[in-house]
């Protein structure tokens, strides 16, 4: 099986061309390429698949083998992959995901490849240097997210978590997120509180991703992300958008904000006219290779 490891200023994912090669048992394969089972490690496995209704279809699997709905960083890297590998010449793409149809716009530059990219099968037609993804409208309806409450929306609700009370906002793009603001993300025990909130299934019917955010200024936020089933990640695109949604709803920040993740900053815009979220930032190829997966599923 040929694969590419990519980093989208946040998540590390293993990308697999599922158009030109057949794959074995997908849940077991996803477990194999996770940090626990595969030397290169990843936050998950992303398949590039054909689509009858879009340019490509994205399927994303978590390290525990379950299939996820949508991830903004995975989406951006997939868009870079299909252009840089010659699957398409389009710079505006529609990607089908379980979370809905996603729209992506690519910035292409003619430049010398980076040292880590010299061995990759790129053509001399440029490289994708930046990706702008429109991931649609944030959903706040608790029947959709879902949250086990009679409230129509779950915004700044006080929730006792171990020895602290967090004021939590729940948002979804098909993958549930909750955001809460803290004085300092650097001083927070993200594992302690993130794991506890993720598993509060009496409140969040499905396990949830957890975004801790620190307001630096009205146009700058720092965040750390606890991802369900994975643990703390170096970044999360939809987590960044969740922080901005929560910040705008509570008048903490503007609609155009730079969000600093451990893996790097993303520029986020919650467009007032369309009510959709845009995330803009680069993605990087880490390396490509092949592994024998013939034993998977035996």
Short mmCIF file of C-alpha atoms in Angstrom, two decimals:
data_model
loop_
_atom_site.label_atom_id
_atom_site.label_comp_id
_atom_site.label_asym_id
_atom_site.label_seq_id
_atom_site.Cartn_x
_atom_site.Cartn_y
_atom_site.Cartn_z
CA UNK A 1 0.00 0.00 0.00
CA UNK A 2 1.33 3.42 -0.98
CA UNK A 3 0.76 6.20 1.50
CA UNK A 4 1.66 9.83 2.15
CA UNK A 5 2.05 11.39 5.56
CA UNK A 6 0.99 15.03 5.63
CA UNK A 7 0.75 17.73 8.27
CA UNK A 8 -1.86 20.46 7.99
CA UNK A 9 -0.55 22.90 10.59
CA UNK A 10 -2.17 20.71 13.17
CA UNK A 11 -3.03 17.11 12.60
CA UNK A 12 -0.66 14.52 11.15
CA UNK A 13 -2.60 12.19 8.88
CA UNK A 14 -1.72 9.25 6.68
CA UNK A 15 -3.26 9.79 3.23
CA UNK A 16 -4.02 6.80 1.02
CA UNK A 17 -5.04 6.80 -2.62
CA UNK A 18 -8.17 4.62 -2.56
CA UNK A 19 -8.89 5.31 -6.23
CA UNK A 20 -5.99 3.38 -7.75
CA UNK A 21 -5.42 0.67 -5.14
CA UNK A 22 -7.68 -1.69 -3.21
CA UNK A 23 -7.48 -1.76 0.57
CA UNK A 24 -8.10 -4.44 3.19
CA UNK A 25 -10.33 -4.21 6.27
CA UNK A 26 -10.53 -0.46 6.83
CA UNK A 27 -11.08 -0.33 10.62
CA UNK A 28 -8.12 -2.64 11.21
CA UNK A 29 -6.01 -0.74 8.70
CA UNK A 30 -6.82 2.51 10.52
CA UNK A 31 -5.64 0.99 13.80
CA UNK A 32 -2.46 -0.15 12.08
CA UNK A 33 -1.52 3.34 10.90
CA UNK A 34 -2.18 4.97 14.28
CA UNK A 35 0.51 5.95 16.78
CA UNK A 36 -0.04 2.72 18.66
CA UNK A 37 0.62 0.38 15.76
CA UNK A 38 2.55 2.09 13.00
CA UNK A 39 6.04 3.53 13.33
CA UNK A 40 5.32 6.76 11.46
CA UNK A 41 2.34 7.56 13.70
CA UNK A 42 -0.73 9.60 12.82
CA UNK A 43 -3.86 11.23 14.16
CA UNK A 44 -5.81 9.12 11.70
CA UNK A 45 -6.14 7.70 8.22
CA UNK A 46 -7.65 9.59 5.28
CA UNK A 47 -8.78 7.89 2.08
CA UNK A 48 -9.01 9.72 -1.25
CA UNK A 49 -12.00 8.14 -2.99
CA UNK A 50 -13.98 8.77 -6.18
CA UNK A 51 -17.29 10.60 -5.91
CA UNK A 52 -20.41 10.77 -8.10
CA UNK A 53 -21.46 14.12 -6.62
CA UNK A 54 -18.17 15.99 -6.04
CA UNK A 55 -14.60 16.14 -7.32
CA UNK A 56 -13.44 13.65 -4.67
CA UNK A 57 -14.77 11.92 -1.60
CA UNK A 58 -12.90 11.97 1.71
CA UNK A 59 -13.23 9.15 4.22
CA UNK A 60 -11.50 9.69 7.54
CA UNK A 61 -10.80 7.04 10.18
CA UNK A 62 -9.78 7.58 13.79
CA UNK A 63 -6.91 5.62 15.39
CA UNK A 64 -9.44 3.33 17.11
CA UNK A 65 -10.83 2.24 13.72
CA UNK A 66 -14.07 4.23 13.81
CA UNK A 67 -14.99 6.43 10.86
CA UNK A 68 -15.13 10.18 11.47
CA UNK A 69 -17.42 12.74 9.89
CA UNK A 70 -15.16 15.64 8.89
CA UNK A 71 -11.90 17.32 9.83
CA UNK A 72 -10.90 20.71 8.46
CA UNK A 73 -7.16 19.99 8.50
CA UNK A 74 -7.65 16.60 6.83
CA UNK A 75 -9.77 18.29 4.18
CA UNK A 76 -7.13 20.92 3.43
CA UNK A 77 -4.34 18.36 3.10
CA UNK A 78 -6.45 16.11 0.88
CA UNK A 79 -6.98 19.05 -1.47
CA UNK A 80 -3.23 19.63 -1.67
CA UNK A 81 -2.64 15.92 -2.24
CA UNK A 82 -4.96 15.59 -5.25
CA UNK A 83 -3.47 18.65 -6.97
CA UNK A 84 0.18 17.98 -6.23
CA UNK A 85 -0.15 14.34 -7.27
CA UNK A 86 -1.82 15.19 -10.59
CA UNK A 87 -5.31 13.86 -9.78
CA UNK A 88 -6.79 17.20 -10.87
CA UNK A 89 -5.86 20.53 -12.41
CA UNK A 90 -8.63 22.38 -10.59
CA UNK A 91 -7.79 24.95 -7.95
CA UNK A 92 -11.38 25.10 -6.72
CA UNK A 93 -12.63 21.76 -5.46
CA UNK A 94 -15.75 20.26 -3.93
CA UNK A 95 -15.02 17.41 -1.52
CA UNK A 96 -17.70 15.00 -0.32
CA UNK A 97 -17.50 14.12 3.40
CA UNK A 98 -19.86 12.52 5.89
CA UNK A 99 -20.26 16.02 7.35
CA UNK A 100 -21.49 17.39 4.00
CA UNK A 101 -20.05 18.94 0.84
CA UNK A 102 -16.94 21.03 1.50
CA UNK A 103 -15.51 23.73 -0.78
CA UNK A 104 -11.77 24.35 -1.05
CA UNK A 105 -9.71 26.94 -2.93
CA UNK A 106 -6.00 26.33 -3.58
CA UNK A 107 -3.16 28.82 -3.97
CA UNK A 108 -0.58 27.40 -6.40
CA UNK A 109 2.97 28.71 -6.69
CA UNK A 110 5.76 27.84 -9.09
CA UNK A 111 8.75 27.19 -6.88
CA UNK A 112 11.53 24.72 -6.21
CA UNK A 113 10.31 21.83 -4.05
CA UNK A 114 11.34 21.69 -0.43
CA UNK A 115 14.07 19.22 0.52
CA UNK A 116 11.49 16.78 1.93
CA UNK A 117 9.56 16.90 -1.38
CA UNK A 118 12.32 16.28 -3.91
CA UNK A 119 11.57 12.58 -4.28
CA UNK A 120 7.84 13.04 -4.69
CA UNK A 121 6.06 12.58 -8.03
CA UNK A 122 5.13 16.20 -8.67
CA UNK A 123 4.90 17.79 -12.09
CA UNK A 124 6.49 21.11 -12.98
CA UNK A 125 3.17 22.95 -12.80
CA UNK A 126 3.47 24.41 -9.32
CA UNK A 127 2.81 23.41 -5.76
CA UNK A 128 -0.10 24.13 -3.49
CA UNK A 129 1.23 26.57 -0.89
CA UNK A 130 -1.97 27.60 0.86
CA UNK A 131 -5.46 26.20 1.19
CA UNK A 132 -8.69 28.03 1.97
CA UNK A 133 -11.49 25.73 3.06
CA UNK A 134 -15.13 26.71 3.41
CA UNK A 135 -16.47 24.18 5.89
CA UNK A 136 -20.01 25.55 5.94
CA UNK A 137 -22.28 26.80 8.71
CA UNK A 138 -21.57 25.97 12.34
CA UNK A 139 -24.45 24.02 13.84
CA UNK A 140 -25.52 25.04 17.32
CA UNK A 141 -28.78 23.08 17.53
CA UNK A 142 -28.50 20.64 20.44
CA UNK A 143 -30.75 18.16 18.60
CA UNK A 144 -28.09 17.97 15.89
CA UNK A 145 -24.90 18.01 17.97
CA UNK A 146 -26.45 16.35 20.17
CA UNK A 147 -26.37 17.47 23.80
CA UNK A 148 -28.53 15.80 26.41
CA UNK A 149 -30.42 18.93 27.44
CA UNK A 150 -33.73 20.69 26.89
CA UNK A 151 -31.89 23.83 25.74
CA UNK A 152 -32.16 24.66 22.04
CA UNK A 153 -28.53 25.82 22.04
CA UNK A 154 -25.71 25.07 24.47
CA UNK A 155 -23.78 28.35 24.78
CA UNK A 156 -21.66 29.29 27.82
CA UNK A 157 -23.37 26.69 29.98
CA UNK A 158 -21.69 26.11 33.36
CA UNK A 159 -20.47 22.53 33.65
CA UNK A 160 -18.62 21.19 36.68
CA UNK A 161 -15.60 19.17 35.59
CA UNK A 162 -13.67 17.63 38.49
CA UNK A 163 -12.50 20.63 40.55
CA UNK A 164 -13.34 23.36 37.99
CA UNK A 165 -16.43 24.92 36.43
CA UNK A 166 -16.13 25.53 32.69
CA UNK A 167 -18.55 27.63 30.66
CA UNK A 168 -19.03 25.40 27.66
CA UNK A 169 -20.33 26.08 24.14
CA UNK A 170 -21.22 23.17 21.85
CA UNK A 171 -20.73 23.44 18.06
CA UNK A 172 -20.72 20.93 15.23
CA UNK A 173 -19.85 20.53 11.55
CA UNK A 174 -20.75 16.87 11.64
CA UNK A 175 -18.04 16.21 14.22
CA UNK A 176 -19.06 17.44 17.69
CA UNK A 177 -16.88 20.02 19.42
CA UNK A 178 -17.15 21.94 22.64
CA UNK A 179 -15.22 25.12 23.40
CA UNK A 180 -14.43 26.84 26.67
CA UNK A 181 -12.27 29.84 27.51
CA UNK A 182 -9.46 29.69 30.05
CA UNK A 183 -6.98 32.25 31.35
CA UNK A 184 -3.95 30.40 29.99
CA UNK A 185 -3.84 27.32 27.76
CA UNK A 186 -0.15 26.88 28.62
CA UNK A 187 -0.95 26.41 32.31
CA UNK A 188 -3.91 24.05 31.83
CA UNK A 189 -3.77 20.30 32.36
CA UNK A 190 -5.37 19.54 28.99
CA UNK A 191 -5.22 15.76 29.42
CA UNK A 192 -6.90 15.85 32.83
CA UNK A 193 -9.84 18.02 31.82
CA UNK A 194 -10.03 17.10 28.15
CA UNK A 195 -10.34 13.39 28.85
CA UNK A 196 -12.98 14.03 31.51
CA UNK A 197 -15.10 16.24 29.23
CA UNK A 198 -14.72 13.88 26.25
CA UNK A 199 -16.22 11.08 28.29
CA UNK A 200 -19.13 13.03 29.83
CA UNK A 201 -21.57 10.99 27.75
CA UNK A 202 -24.40 11.70 30.18
CA UNK A 203 -24.26 15.27 28.83
CA UNK A 204 -22.72 14.86 25.37
CA UNK A 205 -24.48 11.84 23.92
CA UNK A 206 -21.51 11.11 21.67
CA UNK A 207 -17.94 11.55 22.83
CA UNK A 208 -16.84 15.07 21.98
CA UNK A 209 -13.74 16.93 20.86
CA UNK A 210 -12.65 19.55 23.39
CA UNK A 211 -11.24 23.00 22.51
CA UNK A 212 -9.61 25.07 25.26
CA UNK A 213 -9.13 28.67 24.12
CA UNK A 214 -7.31 31.71 25.47
CA UNK A 215 -8.27 35.17 24.19
CA UNK A 216 -5.08 37.16 23.52
CA UNK A 217 -6.86 39.96 21.67
CA UNK A 218 -10.01 40.38 19.60
CA UNK A 219 -8.16 39.09 16.55
CA UNK A 220 -5.84 36.51 18.13
CA UNK A 221 -6.63 33.33 20.06
CA UNK A 222 -4.44 30.57 21.43
CA UNK A 223 -5.94 27.11 21.64
CA UNK A 224 -5.18 23.54 22.62
CA UNK A 225 -7.28 20.63 21.44
CA UNK A 226 -8.21 17.34 23.05
CA UNK A 227 -9.46 15.06 20.28
CA UNK A 228 -11.83 12.23 21.11
CA UNK A 229 -10.22 8.84 20.76
CA UNK A 230 -6.77 10.36 20.13
CA UNK A 231 -5.77 12.64 22.99
CA UNK A 232 -4.16 16.05 22.68
CA UNK A 233 -3.26 16.96 19.10
CA UNK A 234 -0.94 19.67 17.85
CA UNK A 235 -3.90 21.26 16.14
CA UNK A 236 -7.43 20.95 14.80
CA UNK A 237 -8.99 23.09 12.08
CA UNK A 238 -12.58 22.64 13.22
CA UNK A 239 -11.40 23.19 16.78
CA UNK A 240 -10.01 26.56 15.70
CA UNK A 241 -13.35 27.41 14.08
CA UNK A 242 -15.19 26.28 17.21
CA UNK A 243 -13.12 28.69 19.33
CA UNK A 244 -13.97 31.57 16.99
CA UNK A 245 -17.69 30.73 16.95
CA UNK A 246 -17.77 30.64 20.74
CA UNK A 247 -15.74 33.85 20.92
CA UNK A 248 -18.02 35.75 18.54
CA UNK A 249 -21.18 34.50 20.26
CA UNK A 250 -19.90 35.74 23.61
CA UNK A 251 -18.39 39.00 22.20
CA UNK A 252 -14.83 37.99 23.03
CA UNK A 253 -13.41 38.24 19.51
CA UNK A 254 -14.08 39.48 15.99
CA UNK A 255 -15.16 37.34 13.06
CA UNK A 256 -11.72 37.34 11.42
CA UNK A 257 -9.22 35.86 13.85
CA UNK A 258 -5.82 34.15 13.77
CA UNK A 259 -5.90 31.04 15.95
CA UNK A 260 -2.56 29.75 17.22
CA UNK A 261 -2.32 25.98 17.59
CA UNK A 262 0.74 24.08 18.73
CA UNK A 263 1.30 23.10 15.08
CA UNK A 264 0.98 26.64 13.71
CA UNK A 265 -1.56 29.41 13.11
CA UNK A 266 -4.73 29.24 11.04
CA UNK A 267 -6.62 32.28 9.80
CA UNK A 268 -10.33 31.86 10.57
CA UNK A 269 -13.21 33.91 9.21
CA UNK A 270 -16.85 33.45 10.20
CA UNK A 271 -18.40 35.27 7.26
CA UNK A 272 -21.36 37.39 8.35
CA UNK A 273 -23.08 37.40 4.93
CA UNK A 274 -22.98 33.67 4.26
CA UNK A 275 -22.79 32.44 7.88
CA UNK A 276 -20.08 29.98 6.77
CA UNK A 277 -16.64 29.36 8.24
CA UNK A 278 -13.41 29.72 6.28
CA UNK A 279 -10.05 28.38 7.47
CA UNK A 280 -6.87 29.30 5.63
CA UNK A 281 -3.36 27.95 6.08
CA UNK A 282 -0.67 25.73 4.58
CA UNK A 283 -0.24 21.99 4.53
CA UNK A 284 3.02 20.06 4.25
CA UNK A 285 4.08 16.70 2.87
CA UNK A 286 6.16 14.90 5.46
CA UNK A 287 7.09 11.79 3.49
CA UNK A 288 5.79 9.06 1.21
CA UNK A 289 6.33 5.33 1.31
CA UNK A 290 4.91 1.85 0.95
CA UNK A 291 3.98 -0.79 3.50
CA UNK A 292 2.81 -4.39 3.29
CA UNK A 293 -0.76 -4.58 4.57
CA UNK A 294 -1.63 -7.97 3.13
CA UNK A 295 -1.97 -9.41 6.63
CA UNK A 296 -4.61 -6.87 7.74
CA UNK A 297 -7.94 -8.54 8.45
CA UNK A 298 -6.51 -12.06 8.54
#
